[in-house]
Amino acid sequence: MALTFMSLQELIKEDFLTCKICYDLYTVPKILPCLHSYCQHCLEPLVRDGALQCPECRLQTDVPGGASSLKTNFFINSLLELFQIKHNRDLACTVCSDAQKILTATARCLDCKDFLCQSCTQGHCCSRLTLHHKVVKLEEFLAGEYDAEMRLLQELCCQDHQQEALRFFCDTCSAPICRDCRMLDHFQHKVVSMANAVQRERPSVEQLIDSLSGTITCISEQEKAVEETVDKLKTSGENIKERITRYVDDFIYYLQAQKEAVLGELSAFLTQQMESCRLVKEELQSQRDKAISTREFSQRVLYVGKDYEILHLEGMIRNRIQELQTYIPQKLEGQIPELAIAWDQPEMLSEAALFSLVFPGEQPKGDMETVFEPASEASASPNQESEDDPVLPVDSEEDSCSSSEESAPDTPNKYPSCCSRHSKRPKHVCTFEVDQCCSQVKPNITGIAVLPHAGGILLLDQENDEIKQYSAGGHFQQSIPLPDSDGVFCGISLCGDVLACSSGSFLFFLTLEGKSLHKLLLRGSESSYAITSYEDSYIAVSEGTLCSISLYSPSGHCVGRVTPTDYHGGKFLFIAVNDWEEFIVSDFIKKQIVIIEKSGLILNVLKTSHSLLTKPFSVCVDTSSNIFVVDQLKVIKFSPDGETGEVVLSNQSRQKRPRVLAVDDGGRLVLVQEDGYVHIYCF
């Protein structure tokens, strides 16, 4: 407890006994429920509508009886008494001094509370009545050597019986009382001595005060965490500012040209539309003036005119009003433009306008058509390519490349290569939209998993806190509810018969019916964690800025951890694992794909400088350990070792760009777009 380390002498100081409002010694100190004390006369002007707000902590307190109804702080009152006695420098003998003779005090009787001169001190010590009183030297008394004894001898008197000290406590009334009160008003109440009451209540109060230590420690830790977060925010903010500056500098010239062009188009359009609006507004104002004039004239006739005048003009008024009411305003053909911004791929800047105005009923200008839509059988046969085919040709020089500068074409490879200039193009199987019939809001798919053997698809709907199950053909089967969580669900994986889902900093284990099995707190402080699973053995969790992977068994136990050797400064995002227990992770900060052995050895790093990658996002692997990566508007397929890669799917629409993907055990690629459509392809 804090008071254990604070002496009484430290409390009897002017700064502790000074009101924080008037900065003078307390006068009738009143204590608020927040334990702050102020003078009664200082609090009275602060009372508003029967309520009082603490000047320090702003706690609102109801005081229907005004400031005087608050509890008096007798603790401060008693300390004030000691303070005022000790700071009175003109102390005279209180026994023999009078108006004609004033003798300086040299001692103090602690029992009688009298200041004594030298003669009275000698007599006080010799008298049989005061022989056992404790008389001390005045300088020792003023130095504070007897403050503790003075506190023990201090007594608070009853307000009803001012000569009697409060020495008892009425349990019935929960109030301190004197001897007379006990014999009169509280005779039949349960009464104990003040000392016994304090001895009974002290342990619980001490325990309550001690419990504040844990609260203070917790708050201090949270304060430290906030400071660390602020430091991280500053560092991250500086990094982002630097990256944005570099990015903008690269495109300032292009953006300026686009700005001039689109502002010119906008200015011409606005001029035309404003003129149309002005003409319509003038016509409406004229019609309104006519209606107001007609109403005013008709009211004058109705309320002031004679009967025959009213009947004489009634027909004309009726015809005029009907004419005004049948007026049909000119339809305003004005259109409100919207702004469409093309995707920020550097290679697209020379091909499409970055900005374009989109008017109602129009489509965005430029290459904004959907490329992931299924190709119709009428437009192209299996052996005939079409411009509307959802897949880019794989025999293009720029869509197939070697991913590593160090790789040599003649070097033997332990992995079969997935990329060649004559590899098969993906064939579209079907497309379906995520069902919203049983959902409260539009679905937002953030995770995907496939059911083995049956070929079913599990989609994690973050907006509706549920998992939607579809058949291999895209037919809705059921919704699996997710457990209550303070965070948002973002990752999903199937490990045997156990369904794992990540939400905030927690990993949930569920049955396929949605029954909760386990809940684990994950390492780090990420807002979301991507997960995957290796057969029926374990769930792998990508741990963000820790740049590590933790492995958990379906029973909820940590069975291992993968920490890449000498890898720092990145942020692991999506994760996949192949049959050789090699982990494929997308790094959000470094914009690269990392292939890691379970031992932590880094096998390969696919960087944007020498591969098809620009901003890798979701990843998955097929049964042959080929790697599929969602990268902005395209899907790239890499060989198992990452040495070669090719763009297998591409799209120019930002609204329909790919988001997450998975491959089932039949080799079919399931791709979810941001607009909620799911496409299935086979290779």
Tab-separated table of N, CA, C and O in Angstrom, residues 495-602:
chain	number	residue	atom	x	y	z
A	495	CYS	N	-8.075	-29.804	-41.646
A	495	CYS	CA	-7.039	-30.765	-41.257
A	495	CYS	C	-7.748	-32.032	-40.778
A	495	CYS	O	-8.176	-32.115	-39.619
A	496	GLY	N	-7.890	-33.002	-41.663
A	496	GLY	CA	-8.658	-34.191	-41.325
A	496	GLY	C	-10.124	-33.840	-41.183
A	496	GLY	O	-10.744	-33.286	-42.092
A	497	ASP	N	-10.695	-34.165	-40.014
A	497	ASP	CA	-12.094	-33.837	-39.732
A	497	ASP	C	-12.225	-32.556	-38.931
A	497	ASP	O	-13.324	-32.225	-38.467
A	498	VAL	N	-11.130	-31.844	-38.733
A	498	VAL	CA	-11.137	-30.629	-37.923
A	498	VAL	C	-11.020	-29.416	-38.837
A	498	VAL	O	-10.173	-29.370	-39.735
A	499	LEU	N	-11.883	-28.448	-38.586
A	499	LEU	CA	-11.893	-27.215	-39.349
A	499	LEU	C	-11.226	-26.131	-38.507
A	499	LEU	O	-11.644	-25.871	-37.378
A	500	ALA	N	-10.161	-25.516	-39.025
A	500	ALA	CA	-9.436	-24.464	-38.307
A	500	ALA	C	-9.772	-23.115	-38.922
A	500	ALA	O	-9.800	-22.974	-40.142
A	501	CYS	N	-10.046	-22.120	-38.053
A	501	CYS	CA	-10.354	-20.767	-38.504
A	501	CYS	C	-9.584	-19.778	-37.639
A	501	CYS	O	-9.497	-19.956	-36.423
A	502	SER	N	-9.044	-18.734	-38.261
A	502	SER	CA	-8.338	-17.696	-37.510
A	502	SER	C	-9.196	-16.445	-37.446
A	502	SER	O	-9.834	-16.053	-38.424
A	503	SER	N	-9.194	-15.826	-36.244
A	503	SER	CA	-9.931	-14.585	-36.027
A	503	SER	C	-9.129	-13.721	-35.074
A	503	SER	O	-8.907	-14.104	-33.928
A	504	GLY	N	-8.690	-12.557	-35.549
A	504	GLY	CA	-7.843	-11.720	-34.708
A	504	GLY	C	-6.591	-12.476	-34.323
A	504	GLY	O	-5.879	-13.023	-35.164
A	505	SER	N	-6.305	-12.542	-33.018
A	505	SER	CA	-5.113	-13.236	-32.526
A	505	SER	C	-5.430	-14.648	-32.038
A	505	SER	O	-4.648	-15.221	-31.276
A	506	PHE	N	-6.558	-15.214	-32.446
A	506	PHE	CA	-6.965	-16.530	-31.956
A	506	PHE	C	-7.152	-17.515	-33.108
A	506	PHE	O	-7.496	-17.137	-34.235
A	507	LEU	N	-6.921	-18.793	-32.781
A	507	LEU	CA	-7.138	-19.892	-33.722
A	507	LEU	C	-8.214	-20.794	-33.141
A	507	LEU	O	-8.084	-21.290	-32.022
A	508	PHE	N	-9.307	-20.985	-33.891
A	508	PHE	CA	-10.437	-21.792	-33.448
A	508	PHE	C	-10.408	-23.137	-34.171
A	508	PHE	O	-10.112	-23.210	-35.360
A	509	PHE	N	-10.722	-24.211	-33.418
A	509	PHE	CA	-10.851	-25.550	-33.983
A	509	PHE	C	-12.317	-25.953	-33.881
A	509	PHE	O	-12.906	-25.926	-32.804
A	510	LEU	N	-12.913	-26.337	-35.028
A	510	LEU	CA	-14.335	-26.655	-35.092
A	510	LEU	C	-14.534	-28.010	-35.764
A	510	LEU	O	-13.665	-28.513	-36.480
A	511	THR	N	-15.723	-28.572	-35.522
A	511	THR	CA	-16.153	-29.717	-36.316
A	511	THR	C	-16.765	-29.190	-37.608
A	511	THR	O	-17.010	-27.990	-37.763
A	512	LEU	N	-17.028	-30.104	-38.540
A	512	LEU	CA	-17.634	-29.683	-39.801
A	512	LEU	C	-19.077	-29.240	-39.623
A	512	LEU	O	-19.684	-28.705	-40.556
A	513	GLU	N	-19.637	-29.460	-38.435
A	513	GLU	CA	-20.986	-28.971	-38.129
A	513	GLU	C	-20.946	-27.618	-37.427
A	513	GLU	O	-21.992	-27.045	-37.125
A	514	GLY	N	-19.746	-27.123	-37.122
A	514	GLY	CA	-19.617	-25.821	-36.475
A	514	GLY	C	-19.459	-25.878	-34.973
A	514	GLY	O	-19.412	-24.830	-34.320
A	515	LYS	N	-19.343	-27.073	-34.381
A	515	LYS	CA	-19.175	-27.181	-32.931
A	515	LYS	C	-17.746	-26.817	-32.554
A	515	LYS	O	-16.785	-27.300	-33.136
A	516	SER	N	-17.604	-25.949	-31.546
A	516	SER	CA	-16.287	-25.477	-31.137
A	516	SER	C	-15.557	-26.543	-30.332
A	516	SER	O	-16.126	-27.157	-29.423
A	517	LEU	N	-14.266	-26.781	-30.670
A	517	LEU	CA	-13.445	-27.776	-29.985
A	517	LEU	C	-12.363	-27.131	-29.123
A	517	LEU	O	-12.229	-27.447	-27.949
A	518	HIS	N	-11.580	-26.229	-29.708
A	518	HIS	CA	-10.488	-25.579	-28.983
A	518	HIS	C	-10.402	-24.125	-29.426
A	518	HIS	O	-10.918	-23.743	-30.479
A	519	LYS	N	-9.689	-23.333	-28.612
A	519	LYS	CA	-9.404	-21.944	-28.933
A	519	LYS	C	-8.005	-21.626	-28.416
A	519	LYS	O	-7.728	-21.773	-27.231
A	520	LEU	N	-7.115	-21.189	-29.318
A	520	LEU	CA	-5.726	-20.926	-28.947
A	520	LEU	C	-5.375	-19.473	-29.212
A	520	LEU	O	-5.843	-18.879	-30.182
A	521	LEU	N	-4.544	-18.906	-28.324
A	521	LEU	CA	-3.995	-17.570	-28.534
A	521	LEU	C	-2.715	-17.690	-29.351
A	521	LEU	O	-1.793	-18.416	-28.981
A	522	LEU	N	-2.653	-16.986	-30.472
A	522	LEU	CA	-1.516	-17.084	-31.381
A	522	LEU	C	-0.396	-16.130	-30.976
A	522	LEU	O	-0.612	-15.161	-30.243
A	523	ARG	N	0.805	-16.416	-31.472
A	523	ARG	CA	1.955	-15.564	-31.187
A	523	ARG	C	1.858	-14.254	-31.962
A	523	ARG	O	1.241	-14.174	-33.008
A	524	GLY	N	2.525	-13.215	-31.426
A	524	GLY	CA	2.558	-11.942	-32.120
A	524	GLY	C	1.329	-11.099	-31.843
A	524	GLY	O	0.494	-11.418	-30.985
A	525	SER	N	1.219	-10.001	-32.559
A	525	SER	CA	0.109	-9.063	-32.355
A	525	SER	C	-0.499	-8.652	-33.692
A	525	SER	O	-0.856	-7.497	-33.888
A	526	GLU	N	-0.618	-9.605	-34.622
A	526	GLU	CA	-1.184	-9.299	-35.931
A	526	GLU	C	-2.702	-9.180	-35.830
A	526	GLU	O	-3.338	-9.786	-34.964
A	527	SER	N	-3.301	-8.398	-36.727
A	527	SER	CA	-4.760	-8.292	-36.760
A	527	SER	C	-5.400	-9.477	-37.472
A	527	SER	O	-6.588	-9.734	-37.300
A	528	SER	N	-4.611	-10.217	-38.266
A	528	SER	CA	-5.139	-11.390	-38.962
A	528	SER	C	-3.993	-12.356	-39.232
A	528	SER	O	-2.835	-11.948	-39.357
A	529	TYR	N	-4.333	-13.647	-39.313
A	529	TYR	CA	-3.341	-14.698	-39.551
A	529	TYR	C	-3.855	-15.623	-40.653
A	529	TYR	O	-4.991	-16.107	-40.586
A	530	ALA	N	-3.016	-15.857	-41.666
A	530	ALA	CA	-3.359	-16.823	-42.707
A	530	ALA	C	-2.926	-18.215	-42.246
A	530	ALA	O	-1.934	-18.363	-41.531
A	531	ILE	N	-3.689	-19.239	-42.635
A	531	ILE	CA	-3.395	-20.602	-42.191
A	531	ILE	C	-3.519	-21.568	-43.365
A	531	ILE	O	-4.159	-21.275	-44.377
A	532	THR	N	-2.868	-22.716	-43.218
A	532	THR	CA	-3.000	-23.830	-44.150
A	532	THR	C	-2.791	-25.105	-43.346
A	532	THR	O	-2.521	-25.044	-42.140
A	533	SER	N	-2.919	-26.265	-43.975
A	533	SER	CA	-2.747	-27.525	-43.246
A	533	SER	C	-1.962	-28.511	-44.097
A	533	SER	O	-2.003	-28.468	-45.337
A	534	TYR	N	-1.249	-29.385	-43.407
A	534	TYR	CA	-0.486	-30.444	-44.065
A	534	TYR	C	-1.160	-31.779	-43.768
A	534	TYR	O	-1.099	-32.276	-42.641
A	535	GLU	N	-1.832	-32.330	-44.770
A	535	GLU	CA	-2.553	-33.601	-44.658
A	535	GLU	C	-3.428	-33.582	-43.400
A	535	GLU	O	-4.184	-32.636	-43.176
A	536	ASP	N	-3.310	-34.637	-42.559
A	536	ASP	CA	-4.075	-34.686	-41.313
A	536	ASP	C	-3.197	-34.389	-40.106
A	536	ASP	O	-3.605	-34.626	-38.966
A	537	SER	N	-1.975	-33.869	-40.352
A	537	SER	CA	-0.983	-33.780	-39.275
A	537	SER	C	-1.055	-32.491	-38.485
A	537	SER	O	-1.107	-32.501	-37.247
A	538	TYR	N	-1.043	-31.336	-39.159
A	538	TYR	CA	-0.968	-30.089	-38.413
A	538	TYR	C	-1.498	-28.933	-39.250
A	538	TYR	O	-1.628	-29.023	-40.471
A	539	ILE	N	-1.793	-27.846	-38.531
A	539	ILE	CA	-2.186	-26.576	-39.147
A	539	ILE	C	-1.001	-25.637	-39.053
A	539	ILE	O	-0.400	-25.482	-37.980
A	540	ALA	N	-0.626	-25.004	-40.154
A	540	ALA	CA	0.483	-24.056	-40.192
A	540	ALA	C	-0.079	-22.638	-40.186
A	540	ALA	O	-0.968	-22.312	-40.973
A	541	VAL	N	0.452	-21.801	-39.277
A	541	VAL	CA	-0.029	-20.430	-39.113
A	541	VAL	C	1.073	-19.458	-39.535
A	541	VAL	O	2.189	-19.512	-39.006
A	542	SER	N	0.776	-18.592	-40.484
A	542	SER	CA	1.714	-17.550	-40.916
A	542	SER	C	1.664	-16.406	-39.912
A	542	SER	O	0.597	-15.834	-39.657
A	543	GLU	N	2.838	-16.051	-39.346
A	543	GLU	CA	2.872	-15.148	-38.194
A	543	GLU	C	3.346	-13.743	-38.519
A	543	GLU	O	3.993	-13.087	-37.700
A	544	GLY	N	3.020	-13.238	-39.692
A	544	GLY	CA	3.184	-11.833	-40.016
A	544	GLY	C	4.591	-11.310	-39.853
A	544	GLY	O	5.555	-11.842	-40.390
A	545	THR	N	4.733	-10.214	-39.085
A	545	THR	CA	6.026	-9.543	-38.927
A	545	THR	C	7.025	-10.360	-38.129
A	545	THR	O	8.211	-10.003	-38.096
A	546	LEU	N	6.583	-11.432	-37.457
A	546	LEU	CA	7.552	-12.323	-36.819
A	546	LEU	C	8.346	-13.113	-37.844
A	546	LEU	O	9.396	-13.689	-37.514
A	547	CYS	N	7.832	-13.168	-39.079
A	547	CYS	CA	8.494	-13.911	-40.172
A	547	CYS	C	8.770	-15.355	-39.747
A	547	CYS	O	9.891	-15.862	-39.893
A	548	SER	N	7.768	-16.001	-39.187
A	548	SER	CA	7.900	-17.391	-38.751
A	548	SER	C	6.575	-18.104	-38.973
A	548	SER	O	5.557	-17.480	-39.299
A	549	ILE	N	6.601	-19.430	-38.794
A	549	ILE	CA	5.417	-20.268	-38.993
A	549	ILE	C	5.296	-21.193	-37.785
A	549	ILE	O	6.260	-21.884	-37.435
A	550	SER	N	4.137	-21.211	-37.131
A	550	SER	CA	3.890	-22.130	-36.022
A	550	SER	C	2.992	-23.255	-36.494
A	550	SER	O	2.071	-23.049	-37.296
A	551	LEU	N	3.260	-24.448	-35.976
A	551	LEU	CA	2.521	-25.651	-36.376
A	551	LEU	C	1.720	-26.162	-35.189
A	551	LEU	O	2.261	-26.325	-34.090
A	552	TYR	N	0.416	-26.427	-35.402
A	552	TYR	CA	-0.470	-26.893	-34.332
A	552	TYR	C	-1.170	-28.174	-34.774
A	552	TYR	O	-1.646	-28.277	-35.913
A	553	SER	N	-1.232	-29.138	-33.859
A	553	SER	CA	-1.945	-30.383	-34.147
A	553	SER	C	-3.446	-30.130	-34.090
A	553	SER	O	-3.897	-29.143	-33.506
A	554	PRO	N	-4.268	-31.018	-34.675
A	554	PRO	CA	-5.722	-30.831	-34.617
A	554	PRO	C	-6.263	-30.828	-33.189
A	554	PRO	O	-7.353	-30.321	-32.950
A	555	SER	N	-5.482	-31.390	-32.230
A	555	SER	CA	-5.924	-31.380	-30.830
A	555	SER	C	-5.597	-30.073	-30.130
A	555	SER	O	-5.930	-29.894	-28.958
A	556	GLY	N	-4.914	-29.142	-30.826
A	556	GLY	CA	-4.666	-27.828	-30.259
A	556	GLY	C	-3.314	-27.641	-29.624
A	556	GLY	O	-3.104	-26.651	-28.927
A	557	HIS	N	-2.364	-28.554	-29.848
A	557	HIS	CA	-1.033	-28.435	-29.252
A	557	HIS	C	-0.026	-27.960	-30.298
A	557	HIS	O	-0.103	-28.338	-31.471
A	558	CYS	N	0.918	-27.114	-29.844
A	558	CYS	CA	1.980	-26.655	-30.736
A	558	CYS	C	2.975	-27.791	-30.940
A	558	CYS	O	3.543	-28.310	-29.975
A	559	VAL	N	3.191	-28.181	-32.192
A	559	VAL	CA	4.061	-29.323	-32.489
A	559	VAL	C	5.334	-28.898	-33.224
A	559	VAL	O	6.131	-29.747	-33.607
A	560	GLY	N	5.530	-27.613	-33.419
A	560	GLY	CA	6.743	-27.181	-34.080
A	560	GLY	C	6.671	-25.731	-34.500
A	560	GLY	O	5.606	-25.088	-34.460
A	561	ARG	N	7.824	-25.198	-34.893
A	561	ARG	CA	7.897	-23.818	-35.356
A	561	ARG	C	8.965	-23.732	-36.437
A	561	ARG	O	10.050	-24.299	-36.297
A	562	VAL	N	8.652	-23.042	-37.520
A	562	VAL	CA	9.570	-22.871	-38.639
A	562	VAL	C	10.017	-21.414	-38.666
A	562	VAL	O	9.192	-20.514	-38.852
A	563	THR	N	11.320	-21.202	-38.446
A	563	THR	CA	11.883	-19.846	-38.465
A	563	THR	C	12.935	-19.775	-39.557
A	563	THR	O	13.997	-20.398	-39.441
A	564	PRO	N	12.674	-19.071	-40.649
A	564	PRO	CA	13.642	-18.993	-41.745
A	564	PRO	C	14.978	-18.422	-41.266
A	564	PRO	O	15.021	-17.499	-40.456
A	565	THR	N	16.041	-18.948	-41.788
A	565	THR	CA	17.379	-18.517	-41.404
A	565	THR	C	17.667	-17.123	-41.936
A	565	THR	O	17.531	-16.859	-43.129
A	566	ASP	N	18.046	-16.214	-41.015
A	566	ASP	CA	18.466	-14.847	-41.381
A	566	ASP	C	17.445	-14.147	-42.269
A	566	ASP	O	17.794	-13.531	-43.289
A	567	TYR	N	16.183	-14.234	-41.899
A	567	TYR	CA	15.133	-13.554	-42.666
A	567	TYR	C	14.421	-12.576	-41.736
A	567	TYR	O	13.767	-12.978	-40.783
A	568	HIS	N	14.521	-11.271	-42.028
A	568	HIS	CA	13.948	-10.247	-41.159
A	568	HIS	C	13.363	-9.120	-42.010
A	568	HIS	O	13.670	-8.981	-43.190
A	569	GLY	N	12.537	-8.297	-41.365
A	569	GLY	CA	12.032	-7.083	-42.001
A	569	GLY	C	10.868	-7.279	-42.942
A	569	GLY	O	10.465	-6.321	-43.615
A	570	GLY	N	10.308	-8.464	-43.006
A	570	GLY	CA	9.165	-8.692	-43.881
A	570	GLY	C	7.884	-8.883	-43.087
A	570	GLY	O	7.822	-8.644	-41.879
A	571	LYS	N	6.853	-9.325	-43.768
A	571	LYS	CA	5.582	-9.650	-43.128
A	571	LYS	C	4.944	-10.797	-43.898
A	571	LYS	O	4.451	-10.611	-45.010
A	572	PHE	N	4.970	-12.003	-43.287
A	572	PHE	CA	4.377	-13.166	-43.912
A	572	PHE	C	2.867	-12.998	-43.993
A	572	PHE	O	2.215	-12.649	-43.013
A	573	LEU	N	2.321	-13.297	-45.165
A	573	LEU	CA	0.882	-13.152	-45.361
A	573	LEU	C	0.274	-14.530	-45.639
A	573	LEU	O	0.146	-15.339	-44.733
A	574	PHE	N	-0.048	-14.838	-46.896
A	574	PHE	CA	-0.670	-16.123	-47.207
A	574	PHE	C	0.378	-17.232	-47.206
A	574	PHE	O	1.566	-16.996	-47.413
A	575	ILE	N	-0.099	-18.457	-46.968
A	575	ILE	CA	0.815	-19.588	-46.808
A	575	ILE	C	0.212	-20.832	-47.442
A	575	ILE	O	-1.011	-21.010	-47.454
A	576	ALA	N	1.087	-21.692	-47.989
A	576	ALA	CA	0.695	-23.001	-48.523
A	576	ALA	C	1.823	-23.973	-48.205
A	576	ALA	O	2.956	-23.570	-47.920
A	577	VAL	N	1.523	-25.273	-48.227
A	577	VAL	CA	2.534	-26.297	-47.961
A	577	VAL	C	2.344	-27.421	-48.972
A	577	VAL	O	1.216	-27.833	-49.268
A	578	ASN	N	3.463	-27.913	-49.529
A	578	ASN	CA	3.377	-28.970	-50.535
A	578	ASN	C	3.632	-30.344	-49.906
A	578	ASN	O	3.797	-30.465	-48.687
A	579	ASP	N	3.673	-31.371	-50.741
A	579	ASP	CA	3.806	-32.749	-50.238
A	579	ASP	C	5.155	-33.007	-49.580
A	579	ASP	O	5.305	-33.961	-48.810
A	580	TRP	N	6.175	-32.194	-49.888
A	580	TRP	CA	7.499	-32.386	-49.278
A	580	TRP	C	7.654	-31.551	-48.002
A	580	TRP	O	8.762	-31.394	-47.508
A	581	GLU	N	6.554	-31.013	-47.504
A	581	GLU	CA	6.550	-30.142	-46.328
A	581	GLU	C	7.463	-28.932	-46.529
A	581	GLU	O	8.224	-28.540	-45.651
A	582	GLU	N	7.364	-28.379	-47.706
A	582	GLU	CA	8.015	-27.105	-47.998
A	582	GLU	C	6.933	-26.028	-47.972
A	582	GLU	O	5.875	-26.189	-48.576
A	583	PHE	N	7.220	-24.939	-47.271
A	583	PHE	CA	6.227	-23.894	-47.076
A	583	PHE	C	6.447	-22.772	-48.085
A	583	PHE	O	7.569	-22.304	-48.288
A	584	ILE	N	5.345	-22.355	-48.709
A	584	ILE	CA	5.372	-21.258	-49.675
A	584	ILE	C	4.608	-20.099	-49.049
A	584	ILE	O	3.419	-20.212	-48.720
A	585	VAL	N	5.306	-18.970	-48.852
A	585	VAL	CA	4.729	-17.834	-48.141
A	585	VAL	C	4.865	-16.582	-48.999
A	585	VAL	O	5.906	-16.345	-49.614
A	586	SER	N	3.799	-15.761	-49.025
A	586	SER	CA	3.882	-14.453	-49.682
A	586	SER	C	4.255	-13.404	-48.638
A	586	SER	O	3.671	-13.352	-47.561
A	587	ASP	N	5.263	-12.595	-48.956
A	587	ASP	CA	5.732	-11.540	-48.060
A	587	ASP	C	5.124	-10.219	-48.511
A	587	ASP	O	5.430	-9.720	-49.598
A	588	PHE	N	4.257	-9.642	-47.658
A	588	PHE	CA	3.514	-8.441	-48.027
A	588	PHE	C	4.419	-7.221	-48.152
A	588	PHE	O	4.229	-6.374	-49.034
A	589	ILE	N	5.406	-7.097	-47.261
A	589	ILE	CA	6.274	-5.912	-47.257
A	589	ILE	C	7.334	-5.994	-48.352
A	589	ILE	O	7.534	-5.048	-49.121
A	590	LYS	N	8.004	-7.130	-48.442
A	590	LYS	CA	9.084	-7.270	-49.423
A	590	LYS	C	8.576	-7.614	-50.818
A	590	LYS	O	9.361	-7.672	-51.767
A	591	LYS	N	7.268	-7.901	-50.941
A	591	LYS	CA	6.645	-8.207	-52.239
A	591	LYS	C	7.379	-9.355	-52.937
A	591	LYS	O	7.873	-9.212	-54.069
A	592	GLN	N	7.430	-10.491	-52.276
A	592	GLN	CA	8.117	-11.649	-52.842
A	592	GLN	C	7.510	-12.928	-52.291
A	592	GLN	O	6.754	-12.917	-51.324
A	593	ILE	N	7.844	-14.043	-52.935
A	593	ILE	CA	7.426	-15.368	-52.504
A	593	ILE	C	8.653	-16.079	-51.942
A	593	ILE	O	9.714	-16.098	-52.572
A	594	VAL	N	8.495	-16.687	-50.748
A	594	VAL	CA	9.598	-17.385	-50.097
A	594	VAL	C	9.243	-18.866	-49.990
A	594	VAL	O	8.143	-19.206	-49.532
A	595	ILE	N	10.162	-19.730	-50.414
A	595	ILE	CA	9.984	-21.181	-50.302
A	595	ILE	C	10.932	-21.666	-49.209
A	595	ILE	O	12.147	-21.470	-49.294
A	596	ILE	N	10.366	-22.295	-48.160
A	596	ILE	CA	11.130	-22.619	-46.954
A	596	ILE	C	10.965	-24.096	-46.625
A	596	ILE	O	9.849	-24.636	-46.663
A	597	GLU	N	12.070	-24.751	-46.273
A	597	GLU	CA	11.996	-26.100	-45.738
A	597	GLU	C	11.500	-26.058	-44.304
A	597	GLU	O	11.555	-25.029	-43.632
A	598	LYS	N	11.052	-27.224	-43.805
A	598	LYS	CA	10.577	-27.291	-42.430
A	598	LYS	C	11.693	-26.997	-41.437
A	598	LYS	O	11.455	-26.528	-40.319
A	599	SER	N	12.936	-27.230	-41.838
A	599	SER	CA	14.087	-26.947	-40.976
A	599	SER	C	14.381	-25.456	-40.880
A	599	SER	O	15.175	-25.033	-40.042
A	600	GLY	N	13.781	-24.649	-41.725
A	600	GLY	CA	14.026	-23.213	-41.741
A	600	GLY	C	14.930	-22.774	-42.875
A	600	GLY	O	15.130	-21.570	-43.081
A	601	LEU	N	15.474	-23.712	-43.632
A	601	LEU	CA	16.340	-23.383	-44.747
A	601	LEU	C	15.509	-22.769	-45.881
A	601	LEU	O	14.502	-23.333	-46.294
A	602	ILE	N	15.957	-21.615	-46.370
A	602	ILE	CA	15.263	-20.955	-47.481
A	602	ILE	C	15.746	-21.560	-48.788
A	602	ILE	O	16.930	-21.480	-49.126
